[in-house]
Amino acid sequence: MSRYYLTTPIYYVNSTPHIGHAYTTIAADILVRHHKQRGDETFFLTGTDENASKNVRAAEQAGVDPKTFVDRLVEEDWRPLPARVGANPDFFIRTTDEGHHRFVQEFVQRIYDNGHIYEDTYAGLYCVSCEEFKTEEELTADGLCPEHGTRPEWIEERNWFFRLSAFQEQLLRLYDEQPEFVQPVHRYNEARSFIEGGLRDFSLSRAGQPWGVPVPWDPEQVVYVWVDALINYLSALTYARPGEDLRDEYWPVARHLIGKDILRFHCVFWPALLLAAGYEVPKQIFVHGWLLFGDRKISKSSGNVIEPLELVDLYGVDALRFYVARVTRFGQDGNASVDDFHERYERELGNDLGNLLSRTTALIARFRDGRLAEAPWDSPFRSELAKLAHEVPALLDAWDLSGALDAVWGVVRSLNRYVEERAPWQLAKDESKAEELDRTLYDLADGLRVVAVALASYLPETADRILAALGQPDDLVWQGVAYGRTVPAEGIAAAEPLFPRVELETAVA
Ligand code: MSP
C-alpha cells in the first residue's frame, strides 16, 4: 500500500472563487480520487489564506473587524467551493485556525533557534496585492506591479530577516539530486536558474500590523503572510485529525500542485524554510499554467471572470471537471471560453460518450429484452483495455491529466467505431448470428464499464450513472480496468441522456 498526500494552494479570500481556482482544486481532486482507486491511502488538503494585510484594509472599508470579514467570505464563498466542484478534501485549513497559529510559531522559532534569522531594517517597495516585496527591476518602466498594474508602497521598517542566501548551495544540490522535484521540466529549469542567479535574504516579519501570527520572540511583529501560508502544508497534518499527528505518515509523500505565478515561493523559499527548520522537503511540486480568457489570466481585477458555479448549475459538475482536464495539455496555459466549453460538452461528452451509452442500452433493451448475457470471448478489447490499465496510472503519475483523459477517450472512440462496424441491428436480423450479437453487446457494455471506472476520478457522477444503467455494481477499484469483468444483468433499459442539451444562449447570458 502506498500513501499519497496532495495539496492545493490556499486561496486568498478577498475575491470570489472563479474558474482559475476551481481549476487547481478539480485537478487535485482528480489525482487523489485516482490514487484511491489504486488502493492508496490518501490525504487531500485545501483551504484559505487569511492573514493577508489586504484583508485588514478590505475589512475596514466594509466597517467590520478582520475576523468577522474573513469568516463571512470563507463560509459563504470558499468552504463550499470543493463540494460544488465535486471535490472531497480531507481537511479544509484556514490560516486563522488556532492549530495553524500554534504551529507557525513553533516552526519559525525553530528557524530562529537554528540561527537563520537576524534583525535588520527593510526599506523598499511592497505590492499589497501580491503580498510581495519588489525590486525596481521587477516593476514596469513606470514603476508599477506588472501583474496588478498598481503602484507598490514604500515601506521602511525594522524586520526579522531570513537568511535565504545561505541556502543557495543546499538548494542547488537538492535540485541536482532530485531532478523530478519540480515538474514540468521547464519549471524545474526556471526555479533552478532563479537559485543560480543568487538569492537575497528576505523579511520574514512585518511590523505595525496586528493581523496575523505574532512572531514568538517579538510579538510586536507578525510573521510575513507568505511564510505563514506556506507552513499550512505541514501545520494541517498536526491538527486535521484531533489527537493524531499525521506528519510521519504523510509528510514524506507530500506533493504540491500550484499555478505558475507562485513558483518562487514554493520551489525556492519553501524548501529553504523547511531545511532551515530541520524538515524534509516535499517529494514533488507540479506547476500548472493559467487559464486565459482571450490572452489574459482570468482574474477578478481584469473583470473577465467565468463563474465556475454558474457553469456547474447549467452543465453539471462533471462537465466542468472534464473541461479542466481537456482545455489544454495540463501544465500549459489554456484558453477558456464558454463557446469552447459548450462545444466540447456537446461533441465529446454528449455525442462520443453519452450517445454511446444510450445506444448500447437501447440495443440491449431492444434485441435482448434488457438482458445482458455473459459472453466474453477472444475480443480485440482484451489488449486495448489492458493497455489502458497501464497507461492511465503512468500518465497520472507524471501529472498528465489531459494525456490520461486522451487515453480513455481513445477507447470511447474505438467503441463508437465498433458499433458501426459490427452493426448489431444487422446481426439481430439473422438467427445464426445470435452469438455474435451477444458478444458485440457484451463488448460494448464491458467497454463502457471500463470507461466508467477509468473516468471515475474525472467524472464521478457520470461513472456511477453508467454503471447503474448497465446493471453493474458500483465498484471503482482500478483492477476493474480489464476486459471481461462485466457481470450478467437484467432489466437494462434505454438510458436517459447522460449530458442533456443546454442552450448556449442561456449559458452566455
Ligand atoms: N494565497 C496564495 C497561495 C498561498 S499557497 C501557500 C495565492 N492565492 S490565490 O488565490 O491568488 O491563487 C491560488 C491559486 O489559484 C494559484 O495557484 C493560482 O495560480 C491559481 N489561479 C488563480 N487564477 C488562475 C487562473 N486564471 N488559471 C489557473 N490558475 C490560477 O496565490
Coordinates of C-alpha atoms and ligand atoms in Angstrom, one line a residue:
M1 CA 0.0 0.0 0.0
S2 CA 1.3 3.5 -0.8
R3 CA 0.5 6.8 0.6
Y4 CA -0.3 9.9 -1.4
Y5 CA -0.6 13.5 0.1
L6 CA -1.7 16.2 -2.3
T7 CA -2.3 19.9 -1.6
T8 CA -3.8 22.8 -3.5
P9 CA -2.6 26.4 -2.8
I10 CA -4.6 28.0 -0.1
Y11 CA -6.7 30.7 -1.7
Y12 CA -6.9 34.4 -0.8
V13 CA -10.4 35.1 0.4
N14 CA -10.7 38.6 -0.8
S15 CA -12.1 37.6 -4.2
T16 CA -14.8 35.2 -5.1
P17 CA -14.0 31.7 -6.4
H18 CA -13.6 31.7 -10.2
I19 CA -12.7 29.0 -12.7
G20 CA -9.0 29.6 -12.2
H21 CA -9.4 28.5 -8.5
A22 CA -11.7 25.7 -9.4
Y23 CA -9.1 24.6 -11.9
T24 CA -6.5 23.7 -9.3
T25 CA -9.0 22.2 -6.9
I26 CA -10.5 20.0 -9.5
A27 CA -7.2 18.8 -10.9
A28 CA -6.0 17.9 -7.4
D29 CA -9.2 16.0 -6.7
I30 CA -8.9 14.0 -9.9
L31 CA -5.4 12.9 -8.9
V32 CA -6.5 12.0 -5.4
R33 CA -9.5 10.0 -6.5
H34 CA -7.4 8.1 -8.9
H35 CA -5.0 7.1 -6.2
K36 CA -7.9 6.0 -4.0
Q37 CA -9.0 3.7 -6.9
R38 CA -5.5 2.2 -6.8
G39 CA -5.9 1.4 -3.1
D40 CA -3.5 4.1 -1.9
E41 CA -4.1 5.8 1.5
T42 CA -4.6 9.4 0.6
F43 CA -4.8 12.8 2.2
F44 CA -6.0 15.8 0.3
L45 CA -5.7 19.3 1.7
T46 CA -7.1 22.7 0.6
G47 CA -8.1 25.8 2.4
T48 CA -7.8 29.6 2.7
D49 CA -5.0 32.1 3.2
E50 CA -6.5 34.7 5.5
N51 CA -3.7 36.6 7.2
A52 CA -3.0 39.0 4.3
S53 CA -2.8 42.7 5.1
K54 CA -5.2 43.4 2.3
N55 CA -7.9 41.8 4.4
V56 CA -7.4 44.3 7.1
R57 CA -8.0 47.1 4.6
A58 CA -11.0 45.5 3.0
A59 CA -12.5 44.8 6.4
E60 CA -12.0 48.5 7.4
Q61 CA -13.8 49.5 4.2
A62 CA -16.6 47.1 5.0
G63 CA -16.8 48.5 8.5
V64 CA -16.2 45.2 10.3
D65 CA -13.3 43.7 12.2
P66 CA -11.0 41.4 10.1
K67 CA -12.1 38.2 11.6
T68 CA -15.8 38.8 11.0
F69 CA -14.8 39.8 7.5
V70 CA -12.9 36.7 6.6
D71 CA -15.3 34.4 8.4
R72 CA -18.1 35.6 6.2
L73 CA -16.1 35.2 3.0
V74 CA -14.8 31.7 3.9
E75 CA -18.2 30.3 5.0
E76 CA -20.2 31.8 2.1
D77 CA -17.7 31.5 -0.8
W78 CA -14.7 29.4 -0.1
R79 CA -15.6 26.5 2.1
P80 CA -18.4 25.4 -0.2
L81 CA -16.1 25.5 -3.3
P82 CA -14.7 22.0 -3.2
A83 CA -18.1 20.3 -2.8
R84 CA -19.6 22.5 -5.6
V85 CA -17.0 21.2 -8.0
G86 CA -17.3 17.6 -6.8
A87 CA -14.0 17.6 -4.8
N88 CA -13.6 15.8 -1.5
P89 CA -10.7 17.2 0.6
D90 CA -9.8 15.5 3.8
F91 CA -9.3 18.8 5.5
F92 CA -10.1 22.5 4.8
I93 CA -7.4 24.6 6.5
R94 CA -7.9 28.2 7.5
T95 CA -4.8 30.1 8.4
T96 CA -6.8 31.8 11.1
D97 CA -7.1 28.3 12.8
E98 CA -5.7 28.2 16.3
G99 CA -3.8 25.0 15.5
H100 CA -2.2 26.7 12.5
H101 CA -1.1 29.7 14.5
R102 CA 0.5 27.5 17.2
F103 CA 2.4 25.5 14.6
V104 CA 3.6 28.6 12.6
Q105 CA 5.1 30.0 15.9
E106 CA 6.8 26.7 16.6
F107 CA 8.2 26.5 13.1
V108 CA 9.6 30.0 12.9
Q109 CA 11.0 29.6 16.4
R110 CA 13.0 26.5 15.2
I111 CA 14.4 28.6 12.3
Y112 CA 15.4 31.3 14.8
D113 CA 16.9 28.8 17.2
N114 CA 18.9 27.3 14.3
G115 CA 20.4 30.7 13.7
H116 CA 18.9 31.5 10.3
I117 CA 17.1 34.7 11.3
Y118 CA 18.5 38.2 12.1
E119 CA 17.2 41.7 12.6
D120 CA 17.6 44.5 10.1
T121 CA 15.8 47.4 8.6
Y122 CA 13.8 46.8 5.4
A123 CA 13.5 49.7 3.1
G124 CA 11.8 49.1 -0.2
L125 CA 8.7 48.5 -2.2
Y126 CA 5.8 46.2 -1.3
C127 CA 2.9 45.2 -3.6
V128 CA -0.1 44.6 -1.3
S129 CA -1.9 42.6 -4.0
C130 CA 1.0 40.2 -4.5
E131 CA 1.9 40.4 -0.8
E132 CA 5.4 40.6 -2.0
F133 CA 8.5 42.8 -1.7
K134 CA 9.5 44.1 -5.1
T135 CA 12.8 45.1 -6.6
E136 CA 13.0 48.0 -9.1
E137 CA 13.8 45.5 -11.9
E138 CA 10.6 43.6 -11.2
L139 CA 8.4 46.6 -11.9
T140 CA 7.3 48.1 -15.2
A141 CA 9.1 51.2 -16.6
D142 CA 6.5 53.4 -14.8
G143 CA 7.3 51.6 -11.5
L144 CA 4.0 49.6 -11.4
C145 CA 3.4 46.0 -10.5
P146 CA 3.3 44.1 -13.8
E147 CA 0.7 41.7 -12.5
H148 CA -1.7 44.2 -10.9
G149 CA -0.9 47.5 -12.6
T150 CA -0.8 49.2 -9.1
R151 CA 2.0 51.2 -7.5
P152 CA 3.8 49.4 -4.8
E153 CA 4.1 51.1 -1.4
W154 CA 7.3 52.4 0.0
I155 CA 8.0 50.6 3.3
E156 CA 10.7 51.2 5.8
E157 CA 10.6 49.1 8.9
R158 CA 12.6 47.0 11.3
N159 CA 12.1 43.4 10.4
W160 CA 13.3 39.9 11.1
F161 CA 15.2 38.6 8.1
F162 CA 15.5 35.0 6.9
R163 CA 19.0 34.1 5.7
L164 CA 17.9 32.7 2.3
S165 CA 21.2 33.4 0.7
A166 CA 22.8 30.8 3.0
F167 CA 20.8 28.1 1.3
Q168 CA 21.8 28.5 -2.3
E169 CA 24.3 25.6 -2.3
Q170 CA 21.9 23.3 -0.5
L171 CA 19.1 24.1 -2.8
L172 CA 21.2 23.5 -5.9
R173 CA 22.3 20.2 -4.5
L174 CA 18.6 19.3 -3.9
Y175 CA 17.8 20.2 -7.5
D176 CA 20.7 18.1 -8.8
E177 CA 19.8 15.1 -6.6
Q178 CA 16.1 15.2 -7.3
P179 CA 15.6 16.1 -10.9
E180 CA 11.9 15.4 -10.6
F181 CA 11.5 17.8 -7.6
V182 CA 9.7 20.3 -9.8
Q183 CA 7.6 19.4 -12.8
P184 CA 7.2 20.0 -15.7
V185 CA 10.9 20.3 -16.6
H186 CA 10.7 23.8 -17.9
R187 CA 9.5 24.9 -14.5
Y188 CA 12.3 23.0 -12.9
N189 CA 14.8 24.9 -15.1
E190 CA 13.1 28.2 -14.2
A191 CA 13.4 27.6 -10.5
R192 CA 16.9 26.3 -10.7
S193 CA 18.1 29.3 -12.7
F194 CA 16.5 31.6 -10.2
I195 CA 18.5 29.9 -7.5
E196 CA 21.7 30.0 -9.6
G197 CA 21.2 33.7 -10.1
G198 CA 21.8 34.3 -6.4
L199 CA 19.4 34.5 -3.5
R200 CA 18.6 37.5 -1.4
D201 CA 17.6 37.3 2.3
F202 CA 14.0 38.4 2.8
S203 CA 11.9 39.8 5.5
L204 CA 10.1 37.1 7.5
S205 CA 8.1 39.5 9.5
R206 CA 6.0 42.7 9.2
A207 CA 5.8 45.4 11.7
G208 CA 2.9 47.6 12.9
Q209 CA 0.2 45.3 11.8
P210 CA -2.0 43.5 14.4
W211 CA -3.4 40.9 12.0
G212 CA -1.6 37.6 11.5
V213 CA 0.6 35.3 13.6
P214 CA 2.7 37.1 16.2
V215 CA 6.5 36.4 16.0
P216 CA 7.1 34.4 19.1
W217 CA 10.2 36.3 20.3
D218 CA 8.9 39.7 19.2
P219 CA 5.1 39.8 19.4
E220 CA 5.1 43.4 18.1
Q221 CA 5.6 41.8 14.7
V222 CA 3.6 39.3 12.7
V223 CA 5.0 36.5 10.5
Y224 CA 5.1 37.5 6.8
V225 CA 1.9 36.2 5.3
W226 CA 3.7 34.1 2.6
V227 CA 5.8 32.3 5.2
D228 CA 2.7 31.8 7.4
A229 CA 0.8 30.5 4.3
L230 CA 3.4 28.0 3.1
I231 CA 3.6 26.4 6.5
N232 CA -0.1 25.3 6.2
Y233 CA 1.0 22.2 4.2
L234 CA 2.7 21.0 7.4
S235 CA 0.6 22.5 10.1
A236 CA -2.5 20.9 8.8
L237 CA -1.1 17.4 9.4
T238 CA -0.7 18.2 13.1
Y239 CA -4.3 19.0 13.9
A240 CA -6.5 17.9 11.0
R241 CA -7.4 14.7 12.9
P242 CA -7.9 15.5 16.6
G243 CA -5.5 13.6 18.7
E244 CA -3.4 12.4 15.7
D245 CA -0.2 13.7 14.2
L246 CA -0.1 12.7 10.5
R247 CA 3.3 14.1 9.8
D248 CA 5.2 10.9 9.9
E249 CA 2.8 9.2 7.6
Y250 CA 2.2 11.9 5.1
W251 CA 5.0 14.5 5.1
P252 CA 7.5 12.2 3.3
V253 CA 5.0 11.8 0.4
A254 CA 3.8 15.4 0.2
R255 CA 3.1 16.8 -3.2
H256 CA 2.1 20.4 -4.0
L257 CA 0.0 21.4 -7.0
I258 CA 0.4 25.1 -7.8
G259 CA 0.0 27.8 -10.5
K260 CA 3.0 29.3 -12.2
D261 CA 2.6 32.6 -10.5
I262 CA 3.6 31.2 -7.2
L263 CA 6.6 29.1 -8.3
R264 CA 9.3 31.0 -6.5
F265 CA 7.6 30.8 -3.1
H266 CA 7.0 27.1 -3.4
C267 CA 10.1 26.0 -5.3
V268 CA 12.7 28.2 -3.7
F269 CA 11.5 29.9 -0.4
W270 CA 9.6 26.9 0.9
P271 CA 12.3 24.2 0.6
A272 CA 14.8 26.7 2.2
L273 CA 12.4 27.4 5.1
L274 CA 11.9 23.7 5.6
L275 CA 15.7 23.0 5.6
A276 CA 16.2 25.8 8.0
A277 CA 13.6 24.4 10.4
G278 CA 15.1 20.9 10.1
Y279 CA 12.4 19.3 8.0
E280 CA 12.5 17.2 4.8
V281 CA 11.5 19.0 1.6
P282 CA 8.3 17.8 -0.2
K283 CA 8.5 15.0 -2.6
Q284 CA 7.4 16.9 -5.6
I285 CA 5.9 20.2 -6.9
F286 CA 3.8 20.4 -10.1
V287 CA 3.4 23.8 -11.6
H288 CA 0.4 24.3 -13.9
G289 CA -0.3 27.1 -16.3
W290 CA -3.0 29.7 -16.3
L291 CA -6.4 29.6 -17.8
L292 CA -6.6 32.5 -20.1
F293 CA -9.6 34.3 -21.5
G294 CA -8.5 35.9 -24.7
D295 CA -4.9 36.0 -23.7
R296 CA -5.3 37.4 -20.2
K297 CA -5.3 35.4 -17.0
I298 CA -8.8 35.1 -15.6
S299 CA -8.9 37.1 -12.5
K300 CA -11.2 39.4 -10.6
S301 CA -9.2 42.5 -11.4
S302 CA -9.4 42.0 -15.1
G303 CA -13.2 41.7 -15.0
N304 CA -13.3 38.6 -17.3
V305 CA -14.2 36.1 -14.7
I306 CA -16.1 32.9 -15.7
E307 CA -18.1 32.0 -12.7
P308 CA -17.5 28.2 -12.3
L309 CA -20.5 27.7 -10.2
E310 CA -22.7 29.1 -12.9
L311 CA -21.3 26.6 -15.4
V312 CA -21.9 23.8 -12.9
D313 CA -25.6 24.9 -12.5
L314 CA -26.1 24.7 -16.2
Y315 CA -24.0 21.9 -17.4
G316 CA -23.4 19.8 -14.3
V317 CA -20.3 19.3 -12.2
D318 CA -18.8 16.6 -14.4
A319 CA -18.8 18.9 -17.4
L320 CA -16.6 21.4 -15.6
R321 CA -14.3 18.7 -14.3
F322 CA -14.0 17.3 -17.8
Y323 CA -13.2 20.8 -19.2
V324 CA -10.4 21.4 -16.7
A325 CA -8.6 18.3 -17.9
R326 CA -9.5 18.9 -21.6
V327 CA -9.0 22.6 -22.2
T328 CA -5.2 22.3 -22.6
R329 CA -2.3 20.0 -22.1
F330 CA -2.1 20.0 -18.3
G331 CA 0.8 22.2 -17.2
Q332 CA 0.5 24.7 -20.1
D333 CA -1.7 27.8 -20.3
G334 CA -5.1 27.2 -21.8
N335 CA -7.7 29.4 -23.5
A336 CA -11.0 29.1 -21.8
S337 CA -14.3 30.2 -23.2
V338 CA -17.9 29.4 -22.8
D339 CA -18.1 28.6 -26.5
D340 CA -15.3 26.1 -26.3
F341 CA -16.8 24.6 -23.1
H342 CA -20.2 24.3 -24.8
E343 CA -18.8 22.7 -27.9
R344 CA -16.8 20.1 -26.0
Y345 CA -19.8 19.3 -23.9
E346 CA -22.0 18.6 -27.0
R347 CA -19.4 16.9 -29.1
E348 CA -17.3 14.9 -26.7
L349 CA -19.5 14.3 -23.7
G350 CA -22.9 14.3 -25.4
N351 CA -22.0 12.6 -28.7
D352 CA -19.0 10.5 -28.0
L353 CA -19.8 9.2 -24.6
G354 CA -23.5 10.0 -23.9
N355 CA -24.7 8.6 -27.2
L356 CA -22.6 5.5 -26.8
L357 CA -24.4 4.6 -23.6
S358 CA -27.8 5.5 -25.0
R359 CA -27.2 3.3 -28.0
T360 CA -25.7 0.4 -26.1
T361 CA -28.5 0.3 -23.6
A362 CA -31.2 0.8 -26.2
L363 CA -29.7 -2.1 -28.3
I364 CA -29.7 -4.4 -25.2
A365 CA -33.3 -3.4 -24.4
R366 CA -34.5 -3.9 -27.9
F367 CA -32.8 -7.1 -29.1
R368 CA -32.3 -8.9 -25.8
D369 CA -35.2 -7.7 -23.7
G370 CA -32.9 -5.8 -21.4
R371 CA -30.8 -8.9 -20.6
L372 CA -27.0 -8.8 -20.8
A373 CA -25.5 -12.2 -21.2
E374 CA -22.1 -13.1 -20.0
A375 CA -20.2 -13.5 -23.3
P376 CA -16.5 -12.7 -23.1
W377 CA -14.5 -14.0 -26.0
D378 CA -11.2 -13.5 -27.7
S379 CA -12.2 -9.9 -28.3
P380 CA -9.9 -7.1 -29.6
F381 CA -10.8 -5.2 -26.5
R382 CA -8.7 -7.6 -24.3
S383 CA -5.5 -6.0 -25.3
E384 CA -6.8 -2.5 -25.7
L385 CA -8.2 -2.4 -22.2
A386 CA -5.1 -4.0 -20.7
K387 CA -3.1 -1.2 -22.3
L388 CA -5.4 1.4 -20.8
A389 CA -5.0 -0.1 -17.4
H390 CA -1.2 0.6 -17.5
E391 CA -1.3 3.8 -19.5
V392 CA -3.6 5.9 -17.3
P393 CA -1.7 5.4 -14.0
A394 CA 1.6 6.0 -15.7
L395 CA 0.4 9.2 -17.2
L396 CA -1.3 10.4 -14.0
D397 CA 1.9 9.6 -12.0
A398 CA 3.5 12.1 -14.4
W399 CA 0.7 14.6 -13.7
D400 CA -0.5 14.3 -17.3
L401 CA -4.2 14.7 -16.6
S402 CA -5.0 15.6 -20.2
G403 CA -2.9 12.7 -21.6
A404 CA -4.6 10.2 -19.4
L405 CA -8.0 11.5 -20.4
D406 CA -7.0 11.2 -24.1
A407 CA -6.1 7.6 -23.5
V408 CA -9.6 6.9 -22.1
W409 CA -11.1 8.8 -25.0
G410 CA -9.2 6.6 -27.4
V411 CA -11.3 3.6 -26.0
V412 CA -14.5 5.6 -26.2
R413 CA -13.8 6.2 -29.9
S414 CA -12.9 2.6 -30.5
L415 CA -16.2 1.6 -29.0
N416 CA -18.1 4.0 -31.2
R417 CA -16.3 2.6 -34.3
Y418 CA -17.1 -0.9 -33.1
V419 CA -20.8 -0.3 -33.0
E420 CA -20.7 1.0 -36.6
E421 CA -18.6 -1.9 -37.8
R422 CA -20.4 -4.7 -36.1
A423 CA -23.9 -3.1 -36.8
P424 CA -25.8 -5.1 -34.1
W425 CA -29.1 -4.1 -35.8
Q426 CA -28.0 -6.2 -38.8
L427 CA -26.8 -9.1 -36.7
A428 CA -30.2 -9.1 -34.9
K429 CA -31.9 -9.9 -38.3
D430 CA -30.1 -13.2 -38.6
E431 CA -30.8 -16.0 -36.0
S432 CA -27.5 -17.7 -36.9
K433 CA -25.6 -14.6 -35.7
A434 CA -27.1 -14.7 -32.2
E435 CA -23.8 -15.5 -30.5
E436 CA -22.1 -12.7 -32.4
L437 CA -24.7 -10.3 -31.3
D438 CA -24.3 -11.3 -27.7
R439 CA -20.6 -10.9 -28.0
T440 CA -20.9 -7.5 -29.5
L441 CA -23.4 -6.3 -26.9
Y442 CA -21.1 -7.7 -24.2
D443 CA -18.1 -5.9 -25.6
L444 CA -19.9 -2.6 -25.7
A445 CA -21.2 -2.9 -22.2
D446 CA -17.9 -4.1 -20.9
G447 CA -16.0 -1.3 -22.7
L448 CA -18.4 1.2 -21.2
R449 CA -18.0 -0.3 -17.7
V450 CA -14.2 0.0 -18.0
V451 CA -14.5 3.6 -19.4
A452 CA -16.7 4.4 -16.3
V453 CA -14.1 3.1 -13.9
A454 CA -11.2 4.8 -15.7
L455 CA -13.1 8.1 -15.9
A456 CA -14.5 7.9 -12.3
S457 CA -11.8 10.3 -11.0
Y458 CA -12.7 12.8 -13.6
L459 CA -16.4 12.3 -13.9
P460 CA -17.6 10.7 -10.6
E461 CA -21.3 11.3 -11.2
T462 CA -21.2 10.1 -14.7
A463 CA -19.3 6.9 -13.8
D464 CA -22.0 6.0 -11.3
R465 CA -24.7 6.6 -13.8
I466 CA -23.0 4.5 -16.5
L467 CA -22.5 1.5 -14.1
A468 CA -26.1 1.8 -12.9
A469 CA -27.5 1.9 -16.4
L470 CA -25.6 -1.3 -17.3
G471 CA -26.8 -3.0 -14.1
Q472 CA -23.2 -3.3 -12.8
P473 CA -22.0 -2.9 -9.2
D474 CA -20.7 0.4 -8.1
D475 CA -17.2 -0.8 -7.9
L476 CA -14.4 1.6 -8.8
V477 CA -11.2 -0.3 -7.9
W478 CA -8.6 0.1 -10.6
Q479 CA -8.4 -3.7 -11.1
G480 CA -11.7 -3.3 -12.8
V481 CA -10.0 -1.7 -15.8
A482 CA -9.7 -5.1 -17.6
Y483 CA -11.7 -6.9 -20.2
G484 CA -14.4 -9.4 -19.1
R485 CA -15.3 -8.3 -15.6
T486 CA -18.9 -7.3 -16.6
V487 CA -21.5 -9.4 -14.8
P488 CA -24.7 -10.6 -16.4
A489 CA -27.6 -8.2 -15.8
E490 CA -31.3 -7.9 -16.4
G491 CA -33.7 -5.1 -16.8
I492 CA -31.4 -2.8 -18.8
A493 CA -33.5 0.0 -20.3
A494 CA -32.6 2.7 -22.8
A495 CA -30.6 5.1 -20.6
E496 CA -31.6 8.8 -20.2
P497 CA -29.1 11.1 -21.9
L498 CA -26.0 11.5 -19.7
F499 CA -25.5 15.0 -21.0
P500 CA -28.8 16.7 -21.9
R501 CA -28.7 19.6 -24.3
V502 CA -28.1 23.1 -22.9
E503 CA -29.0 26.2 -24.9
L504 CA -25.8 28.1 -25.5
E505 CA -27.6 31.5 -25.3
T506 CA -28.6 30.6 -21.7
A507 CA -25.0 29.9 -20.8
V508 CA -23.7 33.1 -22.3
A509 CA -26.4 35.2 -20.6
Ligands
MSP1 N1 -2.7 32.6 -1.2 C1 -1.8 32.4 -2.3 C2 -1.3 31.0 -2.3 C3 -0.7 30.5 -1.0 S1 -0.2 28.9 -1.0 C4 0.7 28.6 0.3 C5 -2.4 32.7 -3.6 N2 -3.7 32.6 -3.7 S2 -4.6 32.9 -5.0 O1 -6.0 32.7 -4.6 O2 -4.3 34.2 -5.6 O3 -4.2 31.8 -6.1 C6 -4.3 30.5 -5.7 C7 -4.0 29.6 -6.9 O4 -5.0 29.8 -7.9 C8 -2.7 29.8 -7.6 O5 -2.0 28.6 -7.8 C9 -3.0 30.5 -8.9 O6 -2.1 30.1 -9.9 C10 -4.4 29.8 -9.1 N3 -5.1 30.6 -10.1 C11 -5.7 31.8 -9.9 N4 -6.2 32.2 -11.1 C12 -5.8 31.3 -12.1 C13 -6.1 31.1 -13.4 N5 -6.8 32.0 -14.1 N6 -5.7 30.0 -14.0 C14 -5.2 29.0 -13.3 N7 -4.9 29.1 -12.1 C15 -5.0 30.3 -11.5 O7 -1.7 32.9 -4.6

